Coordinates of N, CA, C and O in Angstrom, one line a residue:
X1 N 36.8 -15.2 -0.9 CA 37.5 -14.5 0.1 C 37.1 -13.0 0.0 O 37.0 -12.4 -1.0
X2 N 37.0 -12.5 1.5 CA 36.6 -11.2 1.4 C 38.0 -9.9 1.5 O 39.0 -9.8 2.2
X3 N 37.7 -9.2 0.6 CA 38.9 -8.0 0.1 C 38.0 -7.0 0.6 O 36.8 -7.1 0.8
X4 N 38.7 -5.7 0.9 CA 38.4 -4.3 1.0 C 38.1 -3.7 -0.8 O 39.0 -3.7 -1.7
X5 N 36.9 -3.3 -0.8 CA 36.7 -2.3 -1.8 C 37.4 -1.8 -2.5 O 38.0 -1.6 -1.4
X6 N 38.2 -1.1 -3.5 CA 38.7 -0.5 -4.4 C 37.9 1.0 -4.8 O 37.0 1.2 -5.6
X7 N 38.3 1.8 -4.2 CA 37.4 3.4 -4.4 C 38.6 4.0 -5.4 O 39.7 4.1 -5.0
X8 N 38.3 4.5 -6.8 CA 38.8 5.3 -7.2 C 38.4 6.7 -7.2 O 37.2 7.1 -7.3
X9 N 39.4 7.5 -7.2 CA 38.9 9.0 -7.5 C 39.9 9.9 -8.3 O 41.1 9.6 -8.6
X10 N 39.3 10.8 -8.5 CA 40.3 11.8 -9.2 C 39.5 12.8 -10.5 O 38.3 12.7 -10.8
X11 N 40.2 13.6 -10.9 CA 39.4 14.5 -11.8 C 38.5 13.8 -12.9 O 38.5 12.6 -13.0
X12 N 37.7 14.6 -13.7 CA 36.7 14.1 -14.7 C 38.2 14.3 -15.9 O 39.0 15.2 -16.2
X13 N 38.0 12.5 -16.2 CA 38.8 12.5 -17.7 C 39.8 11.7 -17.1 O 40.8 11.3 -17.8
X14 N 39.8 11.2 -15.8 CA 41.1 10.2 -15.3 C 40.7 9.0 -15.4 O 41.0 8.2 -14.5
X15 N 40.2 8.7 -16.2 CA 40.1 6.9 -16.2 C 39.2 6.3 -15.2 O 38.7 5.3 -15.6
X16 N 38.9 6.9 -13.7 CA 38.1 6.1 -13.3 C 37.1 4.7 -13.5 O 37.1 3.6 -12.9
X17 N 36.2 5.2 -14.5 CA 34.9 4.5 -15.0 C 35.5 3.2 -15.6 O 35.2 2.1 -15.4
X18 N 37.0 3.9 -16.6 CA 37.0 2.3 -17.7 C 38.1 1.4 -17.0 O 38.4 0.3 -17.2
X19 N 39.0 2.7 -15.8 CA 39.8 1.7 -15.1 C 38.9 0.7 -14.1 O 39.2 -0.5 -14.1
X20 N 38.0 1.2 -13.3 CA 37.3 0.6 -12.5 C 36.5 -0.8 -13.1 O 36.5 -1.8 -12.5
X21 N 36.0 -0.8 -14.0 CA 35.3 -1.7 -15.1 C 36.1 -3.1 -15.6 O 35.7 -4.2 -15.9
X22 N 37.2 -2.6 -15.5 CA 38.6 -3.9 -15.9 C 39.1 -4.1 -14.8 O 39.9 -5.0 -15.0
X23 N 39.2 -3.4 -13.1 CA 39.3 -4.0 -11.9 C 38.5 -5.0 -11.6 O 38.9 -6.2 -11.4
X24 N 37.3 -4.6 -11.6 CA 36.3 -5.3 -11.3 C 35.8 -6.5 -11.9 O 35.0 -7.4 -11.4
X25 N 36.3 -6.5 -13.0 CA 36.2 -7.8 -13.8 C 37.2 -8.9 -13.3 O 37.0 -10.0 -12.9
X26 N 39.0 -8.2 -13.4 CA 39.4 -9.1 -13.2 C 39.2 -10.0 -11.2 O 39.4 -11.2 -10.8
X27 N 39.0 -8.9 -10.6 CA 39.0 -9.6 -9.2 C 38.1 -10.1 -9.2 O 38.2 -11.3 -8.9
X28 N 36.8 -9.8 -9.5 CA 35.6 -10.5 -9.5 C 34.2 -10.0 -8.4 O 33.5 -10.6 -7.6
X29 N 34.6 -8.4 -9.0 CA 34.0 -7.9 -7.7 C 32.4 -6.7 -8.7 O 32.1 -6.4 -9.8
X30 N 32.2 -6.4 -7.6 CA 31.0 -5.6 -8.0 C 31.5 -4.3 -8.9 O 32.7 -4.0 -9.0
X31 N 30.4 -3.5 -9.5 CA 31.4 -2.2 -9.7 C 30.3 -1.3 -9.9 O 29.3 -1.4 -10.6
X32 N 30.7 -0.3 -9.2 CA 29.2 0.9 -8.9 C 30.4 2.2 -9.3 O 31.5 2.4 -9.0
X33 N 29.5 2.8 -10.1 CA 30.0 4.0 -11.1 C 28.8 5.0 -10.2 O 27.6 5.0 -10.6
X34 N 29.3 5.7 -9.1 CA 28.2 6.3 -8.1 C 27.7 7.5 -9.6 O 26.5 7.3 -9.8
X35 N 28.1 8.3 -10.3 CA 27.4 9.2 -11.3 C 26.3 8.5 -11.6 O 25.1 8.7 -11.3
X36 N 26.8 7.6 -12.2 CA 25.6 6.8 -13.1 C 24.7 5.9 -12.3 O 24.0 5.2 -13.0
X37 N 24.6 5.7 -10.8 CA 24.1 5.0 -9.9 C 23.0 6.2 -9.5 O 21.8 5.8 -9.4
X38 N 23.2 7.5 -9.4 CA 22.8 8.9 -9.4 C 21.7 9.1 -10.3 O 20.5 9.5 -10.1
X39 N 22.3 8.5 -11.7 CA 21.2 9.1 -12.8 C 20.7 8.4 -12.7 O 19.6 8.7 -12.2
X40 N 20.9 6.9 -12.8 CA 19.9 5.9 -12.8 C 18.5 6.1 -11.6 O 17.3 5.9 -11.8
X41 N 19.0 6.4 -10.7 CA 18.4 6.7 -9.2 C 17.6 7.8 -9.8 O 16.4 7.6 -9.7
X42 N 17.9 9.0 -10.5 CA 16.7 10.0 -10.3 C 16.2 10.2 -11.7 O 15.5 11.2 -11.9
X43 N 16.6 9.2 -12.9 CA 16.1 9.1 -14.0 C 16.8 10.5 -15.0 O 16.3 10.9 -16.0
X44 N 17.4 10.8 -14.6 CA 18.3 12.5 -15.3 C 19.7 11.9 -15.3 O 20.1 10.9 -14.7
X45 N 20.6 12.9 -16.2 CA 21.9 12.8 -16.5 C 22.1 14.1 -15.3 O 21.4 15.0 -14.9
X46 N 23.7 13.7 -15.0 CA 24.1 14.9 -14.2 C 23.3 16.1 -14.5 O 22.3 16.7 -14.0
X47 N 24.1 16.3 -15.6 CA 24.0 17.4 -16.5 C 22.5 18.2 -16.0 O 22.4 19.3 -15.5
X48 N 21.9 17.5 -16.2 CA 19.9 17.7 -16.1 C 19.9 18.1 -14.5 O 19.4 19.1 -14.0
X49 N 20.6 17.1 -13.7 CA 20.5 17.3 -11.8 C 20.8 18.6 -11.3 O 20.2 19.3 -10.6
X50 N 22.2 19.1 -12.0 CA 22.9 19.8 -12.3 C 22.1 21.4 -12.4 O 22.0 22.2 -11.5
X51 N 21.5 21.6 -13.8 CA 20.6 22.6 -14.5 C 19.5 22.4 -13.4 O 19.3 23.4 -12.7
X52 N 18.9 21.7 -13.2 CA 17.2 21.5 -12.6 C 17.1 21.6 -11.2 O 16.2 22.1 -10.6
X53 N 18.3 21.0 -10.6 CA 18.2 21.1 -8.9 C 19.0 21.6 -8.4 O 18.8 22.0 -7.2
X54 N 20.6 22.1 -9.3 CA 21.8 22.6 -8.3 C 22.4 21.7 -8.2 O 22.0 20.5 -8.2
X55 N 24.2 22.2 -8.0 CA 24.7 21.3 -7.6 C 24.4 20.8 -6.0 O 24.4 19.6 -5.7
X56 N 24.3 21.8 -5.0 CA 23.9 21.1 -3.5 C 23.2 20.1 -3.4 O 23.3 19.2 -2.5
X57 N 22.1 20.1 -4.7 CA 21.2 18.8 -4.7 C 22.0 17.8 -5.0 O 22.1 17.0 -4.1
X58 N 22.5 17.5 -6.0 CA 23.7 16.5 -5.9 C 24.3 16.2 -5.3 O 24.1 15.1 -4.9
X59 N 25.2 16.9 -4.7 CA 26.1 16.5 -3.6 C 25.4 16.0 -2.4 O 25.9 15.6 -1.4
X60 N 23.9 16.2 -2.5 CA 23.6 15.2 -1.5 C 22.9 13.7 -1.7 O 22.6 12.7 -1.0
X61 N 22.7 14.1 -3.1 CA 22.7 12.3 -3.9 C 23.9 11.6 -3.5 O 24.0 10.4 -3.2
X62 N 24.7 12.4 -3.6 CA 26.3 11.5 -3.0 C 26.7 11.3 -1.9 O 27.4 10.3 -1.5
X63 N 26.2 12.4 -1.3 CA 25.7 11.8 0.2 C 24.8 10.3 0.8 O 25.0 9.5 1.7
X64 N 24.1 10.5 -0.1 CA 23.4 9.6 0.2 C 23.4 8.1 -0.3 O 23.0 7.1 0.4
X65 N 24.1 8.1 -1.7 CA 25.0 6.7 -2.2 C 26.1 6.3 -1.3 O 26.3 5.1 -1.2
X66 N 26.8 7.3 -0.7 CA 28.0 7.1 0.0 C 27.4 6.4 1.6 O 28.3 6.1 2.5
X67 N 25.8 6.1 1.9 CA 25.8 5.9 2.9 C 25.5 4.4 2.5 O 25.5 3.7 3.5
X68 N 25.3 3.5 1.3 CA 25.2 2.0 0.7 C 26.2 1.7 0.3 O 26.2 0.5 0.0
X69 N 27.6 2.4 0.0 CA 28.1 1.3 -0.3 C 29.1 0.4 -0.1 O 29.3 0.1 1.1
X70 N 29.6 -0.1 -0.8 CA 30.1 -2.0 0.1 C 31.3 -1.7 0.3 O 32.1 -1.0 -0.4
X71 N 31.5 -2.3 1.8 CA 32.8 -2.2 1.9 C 33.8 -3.3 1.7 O 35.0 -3.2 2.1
X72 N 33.3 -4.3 1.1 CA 34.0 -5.2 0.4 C 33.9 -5.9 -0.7 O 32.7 -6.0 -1.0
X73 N 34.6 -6.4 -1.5 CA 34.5 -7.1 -3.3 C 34.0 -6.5 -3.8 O 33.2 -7.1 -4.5
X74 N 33.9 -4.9 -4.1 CA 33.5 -4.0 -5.2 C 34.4 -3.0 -5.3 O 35.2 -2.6 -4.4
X75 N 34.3 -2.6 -6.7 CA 35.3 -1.6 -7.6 C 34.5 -0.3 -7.4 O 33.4 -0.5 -7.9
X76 N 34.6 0.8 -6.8 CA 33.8 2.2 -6.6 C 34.6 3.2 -7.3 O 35.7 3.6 -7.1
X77 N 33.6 3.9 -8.6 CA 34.4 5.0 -9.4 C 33.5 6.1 -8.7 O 32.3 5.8 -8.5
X78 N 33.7 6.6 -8.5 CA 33.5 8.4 -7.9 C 33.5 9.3 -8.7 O 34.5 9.3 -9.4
X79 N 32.7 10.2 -9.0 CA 32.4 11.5 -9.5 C 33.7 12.4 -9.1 O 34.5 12.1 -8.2
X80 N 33.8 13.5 -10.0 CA 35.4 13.9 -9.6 C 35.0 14.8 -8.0 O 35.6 14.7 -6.9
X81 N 34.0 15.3 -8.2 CA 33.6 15.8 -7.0 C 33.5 15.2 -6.0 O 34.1 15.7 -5.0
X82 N 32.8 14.0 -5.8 CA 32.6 13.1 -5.2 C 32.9 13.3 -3.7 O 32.1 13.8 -2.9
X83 N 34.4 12.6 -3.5 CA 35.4 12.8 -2.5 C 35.7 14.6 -1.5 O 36.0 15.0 -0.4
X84 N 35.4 15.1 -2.6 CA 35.6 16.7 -1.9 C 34.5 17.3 -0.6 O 34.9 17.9 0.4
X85 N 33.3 16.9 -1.1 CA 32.5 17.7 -0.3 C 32.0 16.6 0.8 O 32.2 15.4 0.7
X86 N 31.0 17.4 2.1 CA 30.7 16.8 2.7 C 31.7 15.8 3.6 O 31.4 14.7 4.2
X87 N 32.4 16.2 3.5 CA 33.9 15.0 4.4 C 33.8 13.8 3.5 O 34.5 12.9 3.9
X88 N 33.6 13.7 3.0 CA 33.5 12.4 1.8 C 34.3 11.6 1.9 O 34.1 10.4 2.1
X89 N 35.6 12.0 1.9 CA 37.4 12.2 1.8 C 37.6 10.5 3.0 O 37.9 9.3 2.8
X90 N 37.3 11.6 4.1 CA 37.3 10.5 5.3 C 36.5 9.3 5.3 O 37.0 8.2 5.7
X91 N 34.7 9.6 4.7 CA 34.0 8.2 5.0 C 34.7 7.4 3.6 O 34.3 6.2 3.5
X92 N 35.4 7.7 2.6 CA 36.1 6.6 1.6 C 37.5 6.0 1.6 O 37.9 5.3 0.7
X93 N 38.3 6.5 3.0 CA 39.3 6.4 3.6 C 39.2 5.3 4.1 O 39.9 4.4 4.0
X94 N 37.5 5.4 5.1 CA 37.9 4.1 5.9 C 36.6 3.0 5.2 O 36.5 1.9 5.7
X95 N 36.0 3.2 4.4 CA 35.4 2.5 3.5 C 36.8 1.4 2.8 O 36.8 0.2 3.1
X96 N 37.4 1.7 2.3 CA 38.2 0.4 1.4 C 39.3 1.1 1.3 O 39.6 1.9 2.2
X97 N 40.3 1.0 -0.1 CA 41.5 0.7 -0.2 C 41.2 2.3 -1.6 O 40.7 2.0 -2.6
X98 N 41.5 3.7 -1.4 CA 41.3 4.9 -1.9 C 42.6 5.1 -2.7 O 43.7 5.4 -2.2
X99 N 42.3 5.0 -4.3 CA 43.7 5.5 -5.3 C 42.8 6.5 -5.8 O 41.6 6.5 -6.0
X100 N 44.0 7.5 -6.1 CA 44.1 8.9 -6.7 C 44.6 8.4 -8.2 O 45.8 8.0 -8.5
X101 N 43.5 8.4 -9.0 CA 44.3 8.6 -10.4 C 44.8 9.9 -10.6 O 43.9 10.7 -11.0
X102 N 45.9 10.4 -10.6 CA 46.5 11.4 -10.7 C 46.8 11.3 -12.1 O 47.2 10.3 -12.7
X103 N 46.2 13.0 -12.9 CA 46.1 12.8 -14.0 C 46.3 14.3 -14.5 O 45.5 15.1 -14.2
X104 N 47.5 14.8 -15.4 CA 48.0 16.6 -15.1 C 47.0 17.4 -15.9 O 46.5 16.9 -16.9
X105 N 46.8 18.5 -15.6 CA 45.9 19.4 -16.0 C 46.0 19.5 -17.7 O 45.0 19.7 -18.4
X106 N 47.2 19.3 -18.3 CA 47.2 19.2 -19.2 C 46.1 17.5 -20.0 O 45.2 17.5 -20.8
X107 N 46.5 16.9 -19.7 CA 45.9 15.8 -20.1 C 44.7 15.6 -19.7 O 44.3 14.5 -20.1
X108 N 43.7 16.5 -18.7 CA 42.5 16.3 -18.1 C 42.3 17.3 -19.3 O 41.3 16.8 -19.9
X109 N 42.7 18.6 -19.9 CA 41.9 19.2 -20.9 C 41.7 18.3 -22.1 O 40.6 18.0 -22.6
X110 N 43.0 17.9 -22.5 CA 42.7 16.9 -23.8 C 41.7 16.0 -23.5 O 40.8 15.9 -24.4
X111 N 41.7 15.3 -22.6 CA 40.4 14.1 -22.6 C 39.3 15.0 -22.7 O 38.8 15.1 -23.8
X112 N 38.7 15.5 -21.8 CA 38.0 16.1 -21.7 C 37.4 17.3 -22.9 O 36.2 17.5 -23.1
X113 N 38.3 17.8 -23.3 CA 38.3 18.3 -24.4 C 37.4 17.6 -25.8 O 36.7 18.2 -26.6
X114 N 37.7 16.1 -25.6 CA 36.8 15.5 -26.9 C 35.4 15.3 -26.2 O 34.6 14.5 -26.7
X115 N 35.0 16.0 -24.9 CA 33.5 15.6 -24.3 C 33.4 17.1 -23.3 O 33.2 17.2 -22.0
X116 N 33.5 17.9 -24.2 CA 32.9 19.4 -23.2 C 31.8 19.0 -22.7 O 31.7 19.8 -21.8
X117 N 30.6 18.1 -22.6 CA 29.1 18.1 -21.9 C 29.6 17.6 -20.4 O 28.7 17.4 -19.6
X118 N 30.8 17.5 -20.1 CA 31.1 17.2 -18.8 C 30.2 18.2 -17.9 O 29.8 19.3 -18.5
X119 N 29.7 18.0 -16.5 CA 28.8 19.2 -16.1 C 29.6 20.3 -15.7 O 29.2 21.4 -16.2
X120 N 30.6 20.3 -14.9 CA 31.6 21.1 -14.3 C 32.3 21.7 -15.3 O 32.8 22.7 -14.9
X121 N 32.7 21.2 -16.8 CA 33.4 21.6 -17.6 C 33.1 23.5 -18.1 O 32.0 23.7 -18.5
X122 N 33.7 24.4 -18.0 CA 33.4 25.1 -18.8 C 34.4 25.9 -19.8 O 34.2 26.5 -20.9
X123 N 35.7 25.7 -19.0 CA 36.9 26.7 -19.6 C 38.3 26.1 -18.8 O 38.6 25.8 -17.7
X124 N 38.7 26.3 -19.9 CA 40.8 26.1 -18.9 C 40.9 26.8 -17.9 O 41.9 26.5 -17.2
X125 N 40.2 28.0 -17.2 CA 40.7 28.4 -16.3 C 39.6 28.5 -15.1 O 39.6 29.3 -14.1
X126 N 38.9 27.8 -15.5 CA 37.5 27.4 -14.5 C 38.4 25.9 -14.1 O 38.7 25.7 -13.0
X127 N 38.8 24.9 -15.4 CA 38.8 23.7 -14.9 C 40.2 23.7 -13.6 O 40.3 23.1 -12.5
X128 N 41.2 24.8 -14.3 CA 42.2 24.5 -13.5 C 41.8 25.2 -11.6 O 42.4 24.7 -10.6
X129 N 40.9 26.1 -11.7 CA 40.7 26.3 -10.4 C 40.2 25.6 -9.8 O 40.5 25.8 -8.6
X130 N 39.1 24.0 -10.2 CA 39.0 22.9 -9.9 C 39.9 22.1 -9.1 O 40.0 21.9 -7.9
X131 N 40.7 21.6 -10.5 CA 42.2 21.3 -10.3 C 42.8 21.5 -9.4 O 43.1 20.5 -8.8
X132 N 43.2 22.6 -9.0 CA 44.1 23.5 -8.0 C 43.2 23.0 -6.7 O 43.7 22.3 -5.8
X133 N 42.0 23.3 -6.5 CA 41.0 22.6 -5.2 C 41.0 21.6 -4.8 O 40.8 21.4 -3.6
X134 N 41.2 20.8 -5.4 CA 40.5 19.1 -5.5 C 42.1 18.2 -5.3 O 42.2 17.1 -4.7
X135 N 42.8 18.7 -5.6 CA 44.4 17.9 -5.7 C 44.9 17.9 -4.4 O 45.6 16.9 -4.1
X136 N 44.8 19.0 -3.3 CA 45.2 18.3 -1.9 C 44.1 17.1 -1.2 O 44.6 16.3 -0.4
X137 N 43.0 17.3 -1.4 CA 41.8 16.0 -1.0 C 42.7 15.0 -1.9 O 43.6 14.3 -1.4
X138 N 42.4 14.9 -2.9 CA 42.7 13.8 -3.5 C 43.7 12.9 -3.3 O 43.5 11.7 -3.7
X139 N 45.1 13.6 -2.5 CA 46.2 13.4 -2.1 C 46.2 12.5 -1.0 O 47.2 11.8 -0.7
X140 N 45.1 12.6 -0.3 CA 45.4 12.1 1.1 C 44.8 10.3 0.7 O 44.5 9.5 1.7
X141 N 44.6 9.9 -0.7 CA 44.3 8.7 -1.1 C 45.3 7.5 -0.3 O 46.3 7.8 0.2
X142 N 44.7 6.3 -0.5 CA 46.2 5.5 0.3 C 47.0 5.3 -0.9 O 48.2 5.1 -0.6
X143 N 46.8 5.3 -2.2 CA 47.6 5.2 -3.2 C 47.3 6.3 -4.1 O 46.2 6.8 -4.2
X144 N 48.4 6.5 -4.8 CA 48.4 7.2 -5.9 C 49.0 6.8 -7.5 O 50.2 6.4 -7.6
X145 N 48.2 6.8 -8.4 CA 48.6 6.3 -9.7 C 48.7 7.6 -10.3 O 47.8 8.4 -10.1
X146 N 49.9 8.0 -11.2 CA 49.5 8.9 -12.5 C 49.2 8.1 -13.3 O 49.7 7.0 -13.3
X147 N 48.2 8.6 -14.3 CA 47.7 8.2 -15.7 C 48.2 8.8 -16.6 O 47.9 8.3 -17.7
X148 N 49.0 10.1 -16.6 CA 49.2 11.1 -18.1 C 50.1 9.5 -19.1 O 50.8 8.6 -18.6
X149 N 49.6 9.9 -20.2 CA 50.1 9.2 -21.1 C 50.0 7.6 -21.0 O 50.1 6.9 -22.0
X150 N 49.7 7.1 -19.9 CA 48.8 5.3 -19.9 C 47.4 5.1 -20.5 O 46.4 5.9 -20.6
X151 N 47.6 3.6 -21.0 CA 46.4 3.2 -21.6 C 45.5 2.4 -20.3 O 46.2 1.9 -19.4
X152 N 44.2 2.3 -20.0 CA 43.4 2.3 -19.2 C 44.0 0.6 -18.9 O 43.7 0.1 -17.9
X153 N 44.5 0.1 -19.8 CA 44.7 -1.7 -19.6 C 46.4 -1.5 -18.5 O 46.8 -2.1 -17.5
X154 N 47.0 -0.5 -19.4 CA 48.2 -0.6 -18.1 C 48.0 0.4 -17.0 O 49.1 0.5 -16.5
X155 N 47.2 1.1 -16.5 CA 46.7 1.4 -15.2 C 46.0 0.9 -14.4 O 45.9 1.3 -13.2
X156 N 45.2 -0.3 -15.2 CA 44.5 -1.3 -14.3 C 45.6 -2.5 -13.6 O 45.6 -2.9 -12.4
X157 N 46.6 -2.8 -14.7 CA 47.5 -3.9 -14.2 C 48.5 -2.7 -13.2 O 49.0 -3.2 -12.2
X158 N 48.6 -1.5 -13.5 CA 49.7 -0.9 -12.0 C 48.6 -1.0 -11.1 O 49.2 -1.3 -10.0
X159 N 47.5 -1.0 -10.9 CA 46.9 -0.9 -9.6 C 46.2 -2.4 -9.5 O 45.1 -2.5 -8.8
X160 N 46.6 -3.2 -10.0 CA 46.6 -4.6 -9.5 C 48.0 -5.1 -8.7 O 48.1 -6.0 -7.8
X161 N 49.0 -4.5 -9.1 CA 50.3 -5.0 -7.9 C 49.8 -4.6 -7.4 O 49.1 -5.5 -7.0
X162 N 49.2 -3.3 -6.6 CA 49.1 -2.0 -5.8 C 48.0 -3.3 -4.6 O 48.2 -3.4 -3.4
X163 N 47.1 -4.0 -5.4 CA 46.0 -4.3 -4.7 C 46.9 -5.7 -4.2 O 47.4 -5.9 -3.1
X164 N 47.0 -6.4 -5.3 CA 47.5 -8.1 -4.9 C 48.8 -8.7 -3.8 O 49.0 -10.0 -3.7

């Protein structure tokens, strides 16, 4: 049976990747981690796309992922960026079924915190201006999950009532 897509989004350190990973297993759907669909595609880590080309060059790698992919029986994790630029927002609206892991700035430092090589990472008051950016886009998701203080196993089963 055919389902609408699963697009997650939300800041770097919200669970996306490992919630999307245990969606996708249990529905039985694809699962495209567009970052890592990115590196794979140009053989570099963000990080390297990032330093070597800019971020504009990126954001039009995402541009350009965002024009493949499925709009049914697959799990889509998004770069925190992802959604923001480029109207993105809109073409992942009407692509599938769009949750906001909502995740508080406090708890986006601590994760994040144990993996400064994030590309965007550089300081608490760089990330929060991020933060502060990215939280009305993100908002207009059809669902919204917080994550502060859930384990990736019970944010997968809250956004399985959400889906089933």
């Amino acid at each position: 049976m055919t389902k609408p897509s699963i697009i997650l989004i939300g800041m770097m350190g919200s669970g996306k990747t490992s919630v999307g990973k245990i969606l996708a297993n249990h529905f039985k759907f694809s699962f495209i981690d567009t970052d890592l669909a990115i590196e794979n595609k140009e053989n570099k880590t963000i990080d390297q796309i990032f330093n070597l080309s800019g971020e504009p060059y990126f954001r039009m790698l995402e541009q350009n992922i965002l024009k493949n992919l499925e709009k049914n029986n697959c799990v889509i994790s998004t770069g925190g960026g992802f959604p923001i630029f480029n109207d993105n927002m809109n073409q992942l609206l009407n692509l599938g079924t769009t949750i906001f892991l909502e995740t508080s700035l406090k708890e986006i430092h601590y994760r994040i915190g144990l993996n400064p090589k994030r590309p965007l990472y550089k300081d608490e008051s760089y990330l929060k201006k991020i933060y502060d950016d990215r939280i009305p886009i993100y908002s207009k998701a059809h669902y919204t999950v917080n994550t502060d203080s859930k384990s990736v196993l019970e944010l997968a089963n809250e956004i399985k009532l959400i889906i089933e």
